[in-house]
Amino acid sequence: MVQRRGTTVEAIVASLQLLKLPCLGNKSSPRMEPGITASSGGTGLDSDRCVEPRQMEIVSLLTSVDMSSSPTRNDDLKEMLENNKESLKLEAMKRIVGLIAKGKNASELFPAVVKNVASKNIELKKLVYVYLVRYAEEQQDLALLSISTFQRALKDPNQLIRASALRVLSSIRVPIIIPIMMLAIKEAASDMSPYVRKTSAHAIQKLYSLDPDQKEHLIEVIEKLLKDKSTLVAGSVVMAFEEVCPERIDLIHKNYRKLCNLLVDVEEWGQVVIISMLTRYARTQFTSPWREDGVFDENSERAFYESDEEKTRDDTEIKPYTMDPDHRLLLRNTKPLLQSRNTAVVMSVAQLYWHLAPRNEVSIVTKSLVRLLRSHREVQYIVLQNIATMSIQRKGMFEPYMKSFYVRSTDATHIKSLKLEILTNLANEANISTILREFQTYVKSQDKQFAAGTIQAIGRCATNISEVTDTCLNGLVLLLSNRDETVVAESVVVIKKLLQAQPSQHSDIIKHMAKLLDNITVSMARASILWLIGEYCERVPKIAPDVLRKMAKSFTSEEDIVKLQTVNLAAKLYLTNSKQTKLLTQYILNLGKYDQNYDIRDRTRFIRQLIVPNEKSGALSKYARRILLAPKPAPVLESAYKDRDRYQLGTLSHTINTKASGYLELSDWPAVAPDQSVRNVEVIEPVRIHPSICTALFHFCPDSPPSFFHISCYCPSLPVLLPGEGVGSITGEDWESDEDKSSSQSSEESEKSSSQSEKSSSESDIEQKKKKKMKKPPQKKNVKPPNKDRYQSVMCKPNSWVGPGFGACVCVCDFSSCRMNLLRPHLFSRRLSVVISCVSGPAFVPEKSHNLLHRMTGKGLAAQYQFTRQPCLYQPNMVSVQISLTNTSDHRLEQIHIGERSPAGLKIHCFNTIEFLEPDASVTVSMGIDFNDSTQAANFQLCTKEDQFSVSIQPAVGDLFLAVTMTEQDFRKEQGKLQGMNECSATITVTAENTSSQPLNRRVAAMANVGVVPSGQDNVHRFAGKTACSGAVLLVTVELRESSAAVITINTEKSVMGSMLLRDLKKSLAQA
């Protein structure tokens, strides 16, 4: 058989070669994609990217035959791995990875594979690392021999190799290399690649499970990674936080708002982890929005004519609830995720709203949860379980979608049961008739378990809604004549529970059930009938003795539960009707005395001593009637999901209804909210140069040769310099005097206008300077020059190149120094911002304006906005927006200003309040918005004295960049750092007019605010920019090829922004 299978494989390979298909042994086979990734929780293989589709088919053919039985199979692979040809080694590794993908055991190849870990072939090295991640834990001794190789790979220029080496290193679970792993994790946490930093977060969890004593050191790394602004890292580091130190809530304080704002852009797995963590965090930091003693009122304005007495009384009686802005930020930023395609994300947001949102806002999640019911049955099961828990407390949430919970014939039994549970929870006086009609259909189902569950649901409806109790009871009595024993038995059990509530009114039903005793064979149903007859034997005095007689005949053949109820019935009849049942009772007690079941024997002896008086029984027999015939409370039919709300929704503990390992309970709301200032992050004020000069003082070595040093100064308040206009020098004394003046002025302003703290201080400084210039002309001052032996004053020359943007200039300064130290570092750091890369003016400014507020909506106030693509005057990380306001009404508009804004963490530098705007008059103002490198709209209110209008500014991805100039050499150097996951490309067909240089540059510049980089190749066009907020570099390359084809390549750490810009460029260059 082995030989036959080997022949089959040879025949397959020969056939593939005859058909000229790319076999695994052919050199012309497609190369493996470079983006092989490995997950820490799986086999280490991303099967979607490891092997080309045609190769995977071949692997499937080869591995479908049981190769493991062939002794020469692995020997051939070993020979190929030991061969000197890289192609054979690569071929062998592809086959081995294919075996792993099929679940085959390839561990015996470990010695041969680990020899190639130091290969210079990148593709081969990636496959070796994929293999090592899978088997490093099993072959620890051999893996330890390659530790030095892994350490060298941590310094590899390729980020995928660095990440793979760290992943393999953390997979070797040997305590002796813990220090090496710790050092590697710390270095990787500072890596420039977010993918490597993400891998380091995964390695933290592995190291902690290996050695919990490293917790303190790992917390330091986690604290550092939590400050990371990359969306790729956020989810992984939060998962490491949850595994290592979930109790360290203080680590989240400073990063809370950042995590809320990044949540939309994080990967789906990370979104689930972050939302779960933020849910626990919010329950410890915010007060409950469900307070019954307060009123939910965020705008608690009192009536104008309210008296002081009423005000005092209301303050003592009602305490208005004001939601914390950070609490609102979390709810607002998670709401868009309800539209996610990932069901786990939607479920996470739903549980967050359930546990954190005010009661009047929880219904937002209803529609999204109902949408998930169209997914697979596994997803349906989890979602329905959570809905069943939610519907107990909030029936009104899901009542409009009641038809979505109707049972389909194709549903599995467990899905049917959950839908039945939810329909029962939603039942009320208004919809009970509809639900009962639906239940009548379910009772006829061929699924016996489902039919029995429906009868129980009818019983619950009858208990909860008194108006339909009689109707349900009559319907259940009709089911007693059903041919199905299961239906009849369940009906008897439910009727027994219902009759306990009103036994006096339903003696006929008890008689009817006694007559059915001979036909019912299900033990639980027979036991229920016997219990009913015994409990209410005084209401059926003629039937009860006869039933006891029949049961005495069949006592030995009955089930144990029926025997116990027969003994109870005999005892009760002995106490109430001893004349007719005394002998039957003695007979049954004698039978039970020698029964095989010890429970029945014990019960029989107890009953005999209790009801039959004798010398040994003592005083106990006096209380026999009070013990056996005591009135019993009616049973309460409750939902099986009533007590599951003690667990957090969406967790494993909630699903299995018991506390699972690793479950973290939600804490109770604090009575008093903790200090919210712990979440405030210190905002570094924008650096401003002196408004009248652009001068820097440097320490130099007089012996050094003169040289040129190019410095780009960001001067927000510096007017544009014209050719021929020089700038005077200034000494350190002037710096000090100006600093004192500005500090005193700023202190006075802060005291006068503390309520307007959001406005920038730079704008007020400019206005004060202008007023001073208007009042008093500038006077020349004789300045004593500084000591030339030690200092040299450097000023902007008249022929300095001036950038096209306001406040951006490039000074070409002479320095006779090789070592430059600032004269006053503490003073200079506050006065001057030195930018390494030169920020140039925009190559293209779009003339199109966007409508911000229509004149009809704004009651005469019309507004349009435009992105100027200039550096923002107020803060470097803001995007400059120009707004044109027009009064189209016939009356004056007063007090035009910016009101509330959202999201809560949105930073906007508002324009000064416009006191009035005459009819048909227009005014243009500028403002700065920090979009945080996201295309999420900035929502705020444009207010007048009488009205408030909600407006929104939506940026295009190209408007979030600033143009940057750099040399081709610097471009290539930066591009080399942004490979792999930081690169995205596409091949398109461009129109004929876009194949020349100027039209192509114009098209690219129109889509994104980037600068043109000089290129030595006619067919390659390069552009450079950086994001306005974080300063991440953006590199765009357009390579023109034959037949109007072009390859667009974008390199940036902001992978989401890069893919969005790539989509826009493809569309623009393909249009005529």
CSV table of N, CA, C and O in Angstrom, one decimal, residues 605-666:
chain,number,residue,atom,x,y,z
A,605,ARG,N,-40.8,4.1,56.2
A,605,ARG,CA,-40.7,4.0,57.7
A,605,ARG,C,-41.1,5.4,58.4
A,605,ARG,O,-41.7,5.4,59.4
A,606,PHE,N,-40.7,6.5,57.8
A,606,PHE,CA,-41.0,7.8,58.3
A,606,PHE,C,-42.5,8.0,58.4
A,606,PHE,O,-43.1,8.4,59.4
A,607,ILE,N,-43.2,7.7,57.3
A,607,ILE,CA,-44.6,7.9,57.2
A,607,ILE,C,-45.4,7.0,58.2
A,607,ILE,O,-46.3,7.4,58.9
A,608,ARG,N,-44.9,5.7,58.3
A,608,ARG,CA,-45.5,4.8,59.3
A,608,ARG,C,-45.4,5.4,60.7
A,608,ARG,O,-46.4,5.3,61.4
A,609,GLN,N,-44.3,5.8,61.1
A,609,GLN,CA,-44.1,6.4,62.4
A,609,GLN,C,-44.9,7.7,62.6
A,609,GLN,O,-45.3,8.0,63.7
A,610,LEU,N,-45.2,8.4,61.5
A,610,LEU,CA,-45.8,9.7,61.6
A,610,LEU,C,-47.3,9.5,61.7
A,610,LEU,O,-48.0,10.2,62.6
A,611,ILE,N,-47.9,8.6,60.9
A,611,ILE,CA,-49.4,8.6,60.9
A,611,ILE,C,-50.0,7.5,61.7
A,611,ILE,O,-51.2,7.6,62.1
A,612,VAL,N,-49.2,6.5,62.0
A,612,VAL,CA,-49.8,5.3,62.7
A,612,VAL,C,-49.4,5.5,64.2
A,612,VAL,O,-48.2,5.3,64.5
A,613,PRO,N,-50.3,5.8,65.1
A,613,PRO,CA,-49.9,6.1,66.5
A,613,PRO,C,-49.5,4.7,67.2
A,613,PRO,O,-50.2,3.7,67.0
A,614,ASN,N,-48.5,4.8,67.9
A,614,ASN,CA,-48.1,3.6,68.8
A,614,ASN,C,-47.2,4.2,69.9
A,614,ASN,O,-47.0,5.4,70.1
A,615,GLU,N,-46.7,3.2,70.7
A,615,GLU,CA,-45.9,3.7,71.9
A,615,GLU,C,-44.6,4.3,71.5
A,615,GLU,O,-44.2,5.2,72.2
A,616,LYS,N,-44.0,3.9,70.4
A,616,LYS,CA,-42.7,4.4,70.0
A,616,LYS,C,-42.8,5.8,69.3
A,616,LYS,O,-41.8,6.5,69.3
A,617,SER,N,-43.9,6.0,68.7
A,617,SER,CA,-44.0,7.3,67.9
A,617,SER,C,-44.0,8.5,68.7
A,617,SER,O,-43.5,9.6,68.3
A,618,GLY,N,-44.5,8.4,69.9
A,618,GLY,CA,-44.4,9.6,70.8
A,618,GLY,C,-45.4,10.7,70.4
A,618,GLY,O,-46.5,10.4,69.8
A,619,ALA,N,-44.9,11.9,70.6
A,619,ALA,CA,-45.8,13.1,70.3
A,619,ALA,C,-45.7,13.5,68.9
A,619,ALA,O,-46.5,14.4,68.5
A,620,LEU,N,-44.9,12.9,68.0
A,620,LEU,CA,-44.8,13.3,66.7
A,620,LEU,C,-46.1,13.1,65.9
A,620,LEU,O,-46.4,13.9,65.0
A,621,SER,N,-46.8,12.0,66.2
A,621,SER,CA,-48.0,11.7,65.5
A,621,SER,C,-49.1,12.7,65.6
A,621,SER,O,-50.0,12.8,64.8
A,622,LYS,N,-49.0,13.6,66.7
A,622,LYS,CA,-50.0,14.6,66.9
A,622,LYS,C,-49.9,15.7,65.8
A,622,LYS,O,-50.9,16.4,65.6
A,623,TYR,N,-48.7,15.8,65.3
A,623,TYR,CA,-48.6,16.9,64.3
A,623,TYR,C,-48.6,16.4,62.9
A,623,TYR,O,-48.1,17.1,61.9
A,624,ALA,N,-49.1,15.2,62.7
A,624,ALA,CA,-49.0,14.6,61.3
A,624,ALA,C,-49.8,15.4,60.3
A,624,ALA,O,-49.4,15.7,59.2
A,625,ARG,N,-51.0,15.8,60.7
A,625,ARG,CA,-51.9,16.6,59.8
A,625,ARG,C,-51.3,17.9,59.5
A,625,ARG,O,-51.3,18.3,58.3
A,626,ARG,N,-50.7,18.6,60.5
A,626,ARG,CA,-50.0,19.9,60.2
A,626,ARG,C,-48.8,19.7,59.3
A,626,ARG,O,-48.5,20.7,58.6
A,627,ILE,N,-48.2,18.6,59.4
A,627,ILE,CA,-47.0,18.4,58.5
A,627,ILE,C,-47.3,18.0,57.1
A,627,ILE,O,-46.8,18.6,56.2
A,628,LEU,N,-48.2,17.1,56.9
A,628,LEU,CA,-48.5,16.6,55.6
A,628,LEU,C,-49.6,17.5,54.9
A,628,LEU,O,-49.5,17.6,53.6
A,629,LEU,N,-50.5,18.0,55.6
A,629,LEU,CA,-51.6,18.8,54.9
A,629,LEU,C,-51.4,20.3,55.1
A,629,LEU,O,-52.4,21.0,55.0
A,630,ALA,N,-50.2,20.8,55.3
A,630,ALA,CA,-50.0,22.2,55.5
A,630,ALA,C,-50.2,22.9,54.1
A,630,ALA,O,-49.8,22.3,53.1
A,631,PRO,N,-50.8,24.1,54.1
A,631,PRO,CA,-50.9,24.8,52.8
A,631,PRO,C,-49.6,25.2,52.2
A,631,PRO,O,-48.7,25.6,53.0
A,632,LYS,N,-49.4,25.0,51.0
A,632,LYS,CA,-48.1,25.2,50.3
A,632,LYS,C,-48.3,26.4,49.3
A,632,LYS,O,-49.3,26.5,48.6
A,633,PRO,N,-47.3,27.2,49.3
A,633,PRO,CA,-47.3,28.4,48.4
A,633,PRO,C,-47.3,28.0,46.9
A,633,PRO,O,-46.6,26.9,46.6
A,634,ALA,N,-47.9,28.7,46.1
A,634,ALA,CA,-47.9,28.4,44.7
A,634,ALA,C,-46.5,28.6,44.1
A,634,ALA,O,-45.9,29.6,44.4
A,635,PRO,N,-46.1,27.8,43.2
A,635,PRO,CA,-44.8,27.9,42.6
A,635,PRO,C,-44.7,29.2,41.7
A,635,PRO,O,-45.7,29.5,41.1
A,636,VAL,N,-43.6,29.8,41.6
A,636,VAL,CA,-43.4,31.0,40.8
A,636,VAL,C,-42.6,30.5,39.5
A,636,VAL,O,-41.5,30.0,39.6
A,637,LEU,N,-43.2,30.7,38.4
A,637,LEU,CA,-42.6,30.3,37.1
A,637,LEU,C,-41.7,31.4,36.7
A,637,LEU,O,-42.2,32.5,36.2
A,638,GLU,N,-40.4,31.3,36.7
A,638,GLU,CA,-39.5,32.3,36.4
A,638,GLU,C,-38.6,31.9,35.2
A,638,GLU,O,-38.5,30.7,34.9
A,639,SER,N,-38.0,32.9,34.6
A,639,SER,CA,-37.1,32.7,33.5
A,639,SER,C,-35.8,32.1,33.9
A,639,SER,O,-35.3,32.4,35.0
A,640,ALA,N,-35.3,31.2,33.1
A,640,ALA,CA,-34.0,30.6,33.5
A,640,ALA,C,-32.9,31.6,33.4
A,640,ALA,O,-31.8,31.3,33.9
A,641,TYR,N,-33.1,32.7,32.8
A,641,TYR,CA,-32.1,33.7,32.6
A,641,TYR,C,-32.2,34.9,33.6
A,641,TYR,O,-31.6,35.9,33.4
A,642,LYS,N,-33.0,34.7,34.6
A,642,LYS,CA,-33.3,35.9,35.5
A,642,LYS,C,-32.1,36.2,36.3
A,642,LYS,O,-31.8,37.4,36.6
A,643,ASP,N,-31.3,35.2,36.7
A,643,ASP,CA,-30.1,35.5,37.6
A,643,ASP,C,-28.8,35.6,36.8
A,643,ASP,O,-27.8,35.7,37.4
A,644,ARG,N,-28.9,35.7,35.5
A,644,ARG,CA,-27.6,35.8,34.7
A,644,ARG,C,-27.1,37.2,34.6
A,644,ARG,O,-26.0,37.4,34.1
A,645,ASP,N,-27.9,38.2,35.0
A,645,ASP,CA,-27.5,39.5,34.9
A,645,ASP,C,-26.4,39.9,35.9
A,645,ASP,O,-25.8,40.9,35.9
A,646,ARG,N,-26.0,38.9,36.8
A,646,ARG,CA,-24.9,39.1,37.7
A,646,ARG,C,-23.6,39.0,37.0
A,646,ARG,O,-22.6,39.4,37.5
A,647,TYR,N,-23.6,38.5,35.8
A,647,TYR,CA,-22.4,38.4,35.0
A,647,TYR,C,-22.4,39.4,33.9
A,647,TYR,O,-23.5,39.8,33.4
A,648,GLN,N,-21.3,39.9,33.4
A,648,GLN,CA,-21.2,40.8,32.4
A,648,GLN,C,-21.7,40.2,31.1
A,648,GLN,O,-21.3,39.1,30.7
A,649,LEU,N,-22.5,40.9,30.3
A,649,LEU,CA,-23.0,40.4,29.1
A,649,LEU,C,-21.9,40.1,28.1
A,649,LEU,O,-20.9,40.8,28.1
A,650,GLY,N,-22.1,39.1,27.3
A,650,GLY,CA,-21.1,38.8,26.3
A,650,GLY,C,-19.9,38.0,26.7
A,650,GLY,O,-19.0,37.7,25.9
A,651,THR,N,-19.8,37.7,28.0
A,651,THR,CA,-18.7,36.9,28.5
A,651,THR,C,-19.0,35.4,28.6
A,651,THR,O,-20.2,35.0,28.5
A,652,LEU,N,-18.0,34.6,28.7
A,652,LEU,CA,-18.1,33.2,28.8
A,652,LEU,C,-18.9,32.8,30.1
A,652,LEU,O,-19.7,31.9,30.1
A,653,SER,N,-18.7,33.6,31.2
A,653,SER,CA,-19.4,33.3,32.4
A,653,SER,C,-20.9,33.5,32.2
A,653,SER,O,-21.7,32.7,32.8
A,654,HIS,N,-21.3,34.5,31.5
A,654,HIS,CA,-22.7,34.7,31.2
A,654,HIS,C,-23.3,33.5,30.4
A,654,HIS,O,-24.4,33.1,30.6
A,655,THR,N,-22.5,33.0,29.5
A,655,THR,CA,-23.0,32.0,28.6
A,655,THR,C,-23.2,30.7,29.3
A,655,THR,O,-24.2,30.0,29.2
A,656,ILE,N,-22.3,30.3,30.2
A,656,ILE,CA,-22.4,29.0,30.9
A,656,ILE,C,-23.0,29.2,32.3
A,656,ILE,O,-23.2,28.2,33.0
A,657,ASN,N,-23.3,30.4,32.7
A,657,ASN,CA,-24.0,30.7,33.9
A,657,ASN,C,-23.2,30.3,35.1
A,657,ASN,O,-23.8,29.9,36.2
A,658,THR,N,-21.9,30.4,35.1
A,658,THR,CA,-21.1,30.1,36.2
A,658,THR,C,-19.8,30.9,36.0
A,658,THR,O,-19.4,31.2,34.9
A,659,LYS,N,-19.1,31.2,37.1
A,659,LYS,CA,-17.9,32.0,37.0
A,659,LYS,C,-16.8,31.3,36.3
A,659,LYS,O,-16.3,30.2,36.9
A,660,ALA,N,-16.3,31.7,35.2
A,660,ALA,CA,-15.2,31.0,34.5
A,660,ALA,C,-13.9,31.5,35.0
A,660,ALA,O,-13.8,32.6,35.6
A,661,SER,N,-12.9,30.8,34.7
A,661,SER,CA,-11.5,31.2,35.1
A,661,SER,C,-11.1,32.4,34.4
A,661,SER,O,-11.2,32.6,33.1
A,662,GLY,N,-10.6,33.4,35.1
A,662,GLY,CA,-10.1,34.7,34.5
A,662,GLY,C,-11.2,35.7,34.4
A,662,GLY,O,-10.9,36.8,33.9
A,663,TYR,N,-12.4,35.4,34.9
A,663,TYR,CA,-13.5,36.4,34.7
A,663,TYR,C,-13.3,37.5,35.7
A,663,TYR,O,-13.0,37.3,36.9
A,664,LEU,N,-13.4,38.8,35.2
A,664,LEU,CA,-13.2,40.0,36.1
A,664,LEU,C,-14.6,40.6,36.3
A,664,LEU,O,-15.3,41.0,35.3
A,665,GLU,N,-15.1,40.7,37.5
A,665,GLU,CA,-16.4,41.2,37.8
A,665,GLU,C,-16.4,42.7,37.6
A,665,GLU,O,-15.5,43.4,37.9
A,666,LEU,N,-17.6,43.2,37.2
A,666,LEU,CA,-17.8,44.6,37.1
A,666,LEU,C,-18.1,45.1,38.6
A,666,LEU,O,-18.9,44.6,39.3
